[in-house]
Rosetta silent file (secondary structure, phi, psi, omega in degrees, C-alpha in Angstrom):
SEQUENCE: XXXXXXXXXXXXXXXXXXXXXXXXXXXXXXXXXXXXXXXXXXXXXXXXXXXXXXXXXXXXXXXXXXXXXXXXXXXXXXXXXXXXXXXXXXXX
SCORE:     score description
SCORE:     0.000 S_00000001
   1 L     0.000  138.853  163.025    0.000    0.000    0.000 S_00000001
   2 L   -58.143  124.590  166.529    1.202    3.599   -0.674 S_00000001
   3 E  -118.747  148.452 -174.566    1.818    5.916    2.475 S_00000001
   4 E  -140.572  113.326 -147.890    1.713    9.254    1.997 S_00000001
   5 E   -70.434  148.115  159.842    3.661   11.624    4.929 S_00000001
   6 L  -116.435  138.194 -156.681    1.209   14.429    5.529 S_00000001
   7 L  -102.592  134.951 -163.452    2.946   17.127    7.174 S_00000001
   8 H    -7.894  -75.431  169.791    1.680   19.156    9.937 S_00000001
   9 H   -41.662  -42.221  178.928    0.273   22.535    7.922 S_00000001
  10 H   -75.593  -29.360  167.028   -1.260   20.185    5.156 S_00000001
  11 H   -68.148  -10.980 -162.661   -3.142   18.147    8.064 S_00000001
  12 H   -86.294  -74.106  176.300   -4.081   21.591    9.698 S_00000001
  13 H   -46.321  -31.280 -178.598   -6.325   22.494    6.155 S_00000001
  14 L   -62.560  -16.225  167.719   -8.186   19.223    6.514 S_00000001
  15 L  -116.372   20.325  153.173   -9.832   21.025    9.424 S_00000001
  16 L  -139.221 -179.601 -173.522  -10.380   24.334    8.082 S_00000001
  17 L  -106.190   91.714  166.195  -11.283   25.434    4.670 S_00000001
  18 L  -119.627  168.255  176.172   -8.186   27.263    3.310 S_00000001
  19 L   -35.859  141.137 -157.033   -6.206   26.783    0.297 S_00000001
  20 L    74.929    3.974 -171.646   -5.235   22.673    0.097 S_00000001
  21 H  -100.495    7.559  155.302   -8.151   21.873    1.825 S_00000001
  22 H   -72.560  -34.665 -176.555   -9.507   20.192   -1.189 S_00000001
  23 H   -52.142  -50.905 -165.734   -6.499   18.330   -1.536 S_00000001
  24 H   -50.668  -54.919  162.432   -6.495   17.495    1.677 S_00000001
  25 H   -57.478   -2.653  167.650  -10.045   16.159    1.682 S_00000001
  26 H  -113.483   18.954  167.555   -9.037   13.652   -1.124 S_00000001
  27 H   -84.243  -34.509 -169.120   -5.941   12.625    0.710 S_00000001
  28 H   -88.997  -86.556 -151.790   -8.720   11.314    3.475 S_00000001
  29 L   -30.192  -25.667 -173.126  -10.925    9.856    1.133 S_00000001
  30 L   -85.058  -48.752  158.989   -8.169    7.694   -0.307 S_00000001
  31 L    -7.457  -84.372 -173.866   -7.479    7.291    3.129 S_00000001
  32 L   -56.434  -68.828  127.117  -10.611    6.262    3.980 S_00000001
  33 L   -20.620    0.904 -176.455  -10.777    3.838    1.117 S_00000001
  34 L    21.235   56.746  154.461   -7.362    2.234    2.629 S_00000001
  35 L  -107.226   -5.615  169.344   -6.159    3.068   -0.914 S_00000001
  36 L  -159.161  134.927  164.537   -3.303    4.865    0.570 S_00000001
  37 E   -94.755 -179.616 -176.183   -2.209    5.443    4.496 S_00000001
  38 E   -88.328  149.346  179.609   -1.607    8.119    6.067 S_00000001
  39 E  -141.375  147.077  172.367    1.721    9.067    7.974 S_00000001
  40 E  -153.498 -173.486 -170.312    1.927   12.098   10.155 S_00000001
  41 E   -92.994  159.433  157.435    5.072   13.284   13.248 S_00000001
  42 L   -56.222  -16.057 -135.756    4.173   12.442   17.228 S_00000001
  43 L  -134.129   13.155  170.510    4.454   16.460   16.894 S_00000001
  44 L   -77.793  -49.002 -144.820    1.570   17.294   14.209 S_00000001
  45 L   -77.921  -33.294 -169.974   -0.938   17.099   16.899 S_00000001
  46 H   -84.877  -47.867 -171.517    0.698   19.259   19.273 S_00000001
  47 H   -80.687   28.176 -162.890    1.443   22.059   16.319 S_00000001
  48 H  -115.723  -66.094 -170.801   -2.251   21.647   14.419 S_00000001
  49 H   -70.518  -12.326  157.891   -3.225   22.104   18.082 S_00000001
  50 H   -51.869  -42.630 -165.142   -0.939   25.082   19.235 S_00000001
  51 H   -81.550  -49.210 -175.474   -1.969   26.937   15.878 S_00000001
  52 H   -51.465  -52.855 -131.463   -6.380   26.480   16.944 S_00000001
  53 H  -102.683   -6.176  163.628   -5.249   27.882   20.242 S_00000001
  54 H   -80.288  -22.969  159.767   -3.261   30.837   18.677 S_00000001
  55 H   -65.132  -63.511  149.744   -5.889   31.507   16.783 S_00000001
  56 H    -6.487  -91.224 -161.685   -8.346   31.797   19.977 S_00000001
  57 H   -24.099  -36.940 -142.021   -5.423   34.172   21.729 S_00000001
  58 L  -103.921   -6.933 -175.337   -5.710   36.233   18.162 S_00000001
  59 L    96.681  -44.018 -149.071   -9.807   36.766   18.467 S_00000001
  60 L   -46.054  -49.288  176.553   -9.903   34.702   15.185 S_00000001
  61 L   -88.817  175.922  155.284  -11.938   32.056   17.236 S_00000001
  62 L   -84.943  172.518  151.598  -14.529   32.188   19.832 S_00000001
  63 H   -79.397   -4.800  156.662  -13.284   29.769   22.675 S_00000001
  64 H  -127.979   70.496  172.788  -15.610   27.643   22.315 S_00000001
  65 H   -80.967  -81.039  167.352  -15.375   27.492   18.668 S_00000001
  66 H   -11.708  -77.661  174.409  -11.866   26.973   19.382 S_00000001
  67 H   -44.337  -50.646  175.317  -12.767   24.017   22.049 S_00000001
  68 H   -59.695  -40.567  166.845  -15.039   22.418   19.378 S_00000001
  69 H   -47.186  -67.876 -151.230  -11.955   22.085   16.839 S_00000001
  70 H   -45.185  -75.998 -175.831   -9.752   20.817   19.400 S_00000001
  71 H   -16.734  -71.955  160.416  -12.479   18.190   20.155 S_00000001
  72 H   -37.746  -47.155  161.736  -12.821   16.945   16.635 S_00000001
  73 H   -51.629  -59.138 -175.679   -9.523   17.434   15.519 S_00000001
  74 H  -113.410   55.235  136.847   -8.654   14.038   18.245 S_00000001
  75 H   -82.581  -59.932 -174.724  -11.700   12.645   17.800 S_00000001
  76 H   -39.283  -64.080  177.487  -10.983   12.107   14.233 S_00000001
  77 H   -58.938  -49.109  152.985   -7.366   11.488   14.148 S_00000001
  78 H   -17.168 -105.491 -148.750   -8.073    8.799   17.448 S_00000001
  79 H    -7.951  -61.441 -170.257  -10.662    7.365   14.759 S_00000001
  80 H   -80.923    8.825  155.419   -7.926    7.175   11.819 S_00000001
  81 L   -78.974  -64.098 -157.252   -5.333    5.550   14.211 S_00000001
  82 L   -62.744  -57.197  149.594   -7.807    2.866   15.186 S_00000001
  83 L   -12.134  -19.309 -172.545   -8.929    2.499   11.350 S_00000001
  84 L    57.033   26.835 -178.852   -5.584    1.571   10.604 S_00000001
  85 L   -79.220  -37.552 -167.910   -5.569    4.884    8.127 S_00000001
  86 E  -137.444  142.785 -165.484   -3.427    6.842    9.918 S_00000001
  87 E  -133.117  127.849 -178.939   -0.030    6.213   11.336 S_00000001
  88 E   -92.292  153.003 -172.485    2.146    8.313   14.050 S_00000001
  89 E  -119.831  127.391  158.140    5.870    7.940   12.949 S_00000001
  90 L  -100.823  137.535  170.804    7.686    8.613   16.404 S_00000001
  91 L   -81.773   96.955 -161.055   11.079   10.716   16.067 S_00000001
  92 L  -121.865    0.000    0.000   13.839    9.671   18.045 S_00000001
């Protein structure tokens, strides 16, 4: 099977709609499809979630806008661990 690394910022657009986030949604369909997995760092999670909460800090969000993103964000990614979809590469 094809892995494909997705790197923090490009995993970041799959949860908002900015430029790549089309892409992004047909990296998880393919996904989803176990036509390709997913690879991401132990340390996307922490910077996908650092960037939601600078956004808060910045006004951008309400908090609990903010909170719902969080939520979702590791609901999902949980999901696509369990799913066998998605894979943490640890760095050592």
């Amino acid at each position: 099977m094809t892995s494909v690394f997705i790197e923090s910022s490009a995993l970041f657009r799959a949860y908002t709609r900015e430029p790549g986030s089309v892409l992004m949604d047909e990296i998880f369909s393919a996904m989803e499809a176990h036509r390709i997995t997913g690879l991401i760092s132990q340390f996307s999670v922490p910077e996908i979630l650092r960037g939601i909460i600078k956004r808060k800090n910045l006004k951008e969000l309400a908090d609990d806008e903010a909170q719902k993103i969080i939520d979702s964000i590791l609901v999902d990614i949980d999901t696509r661990i369990v799913n066998g979809e998605l894979l943490v590469l640890a760095l050592g």
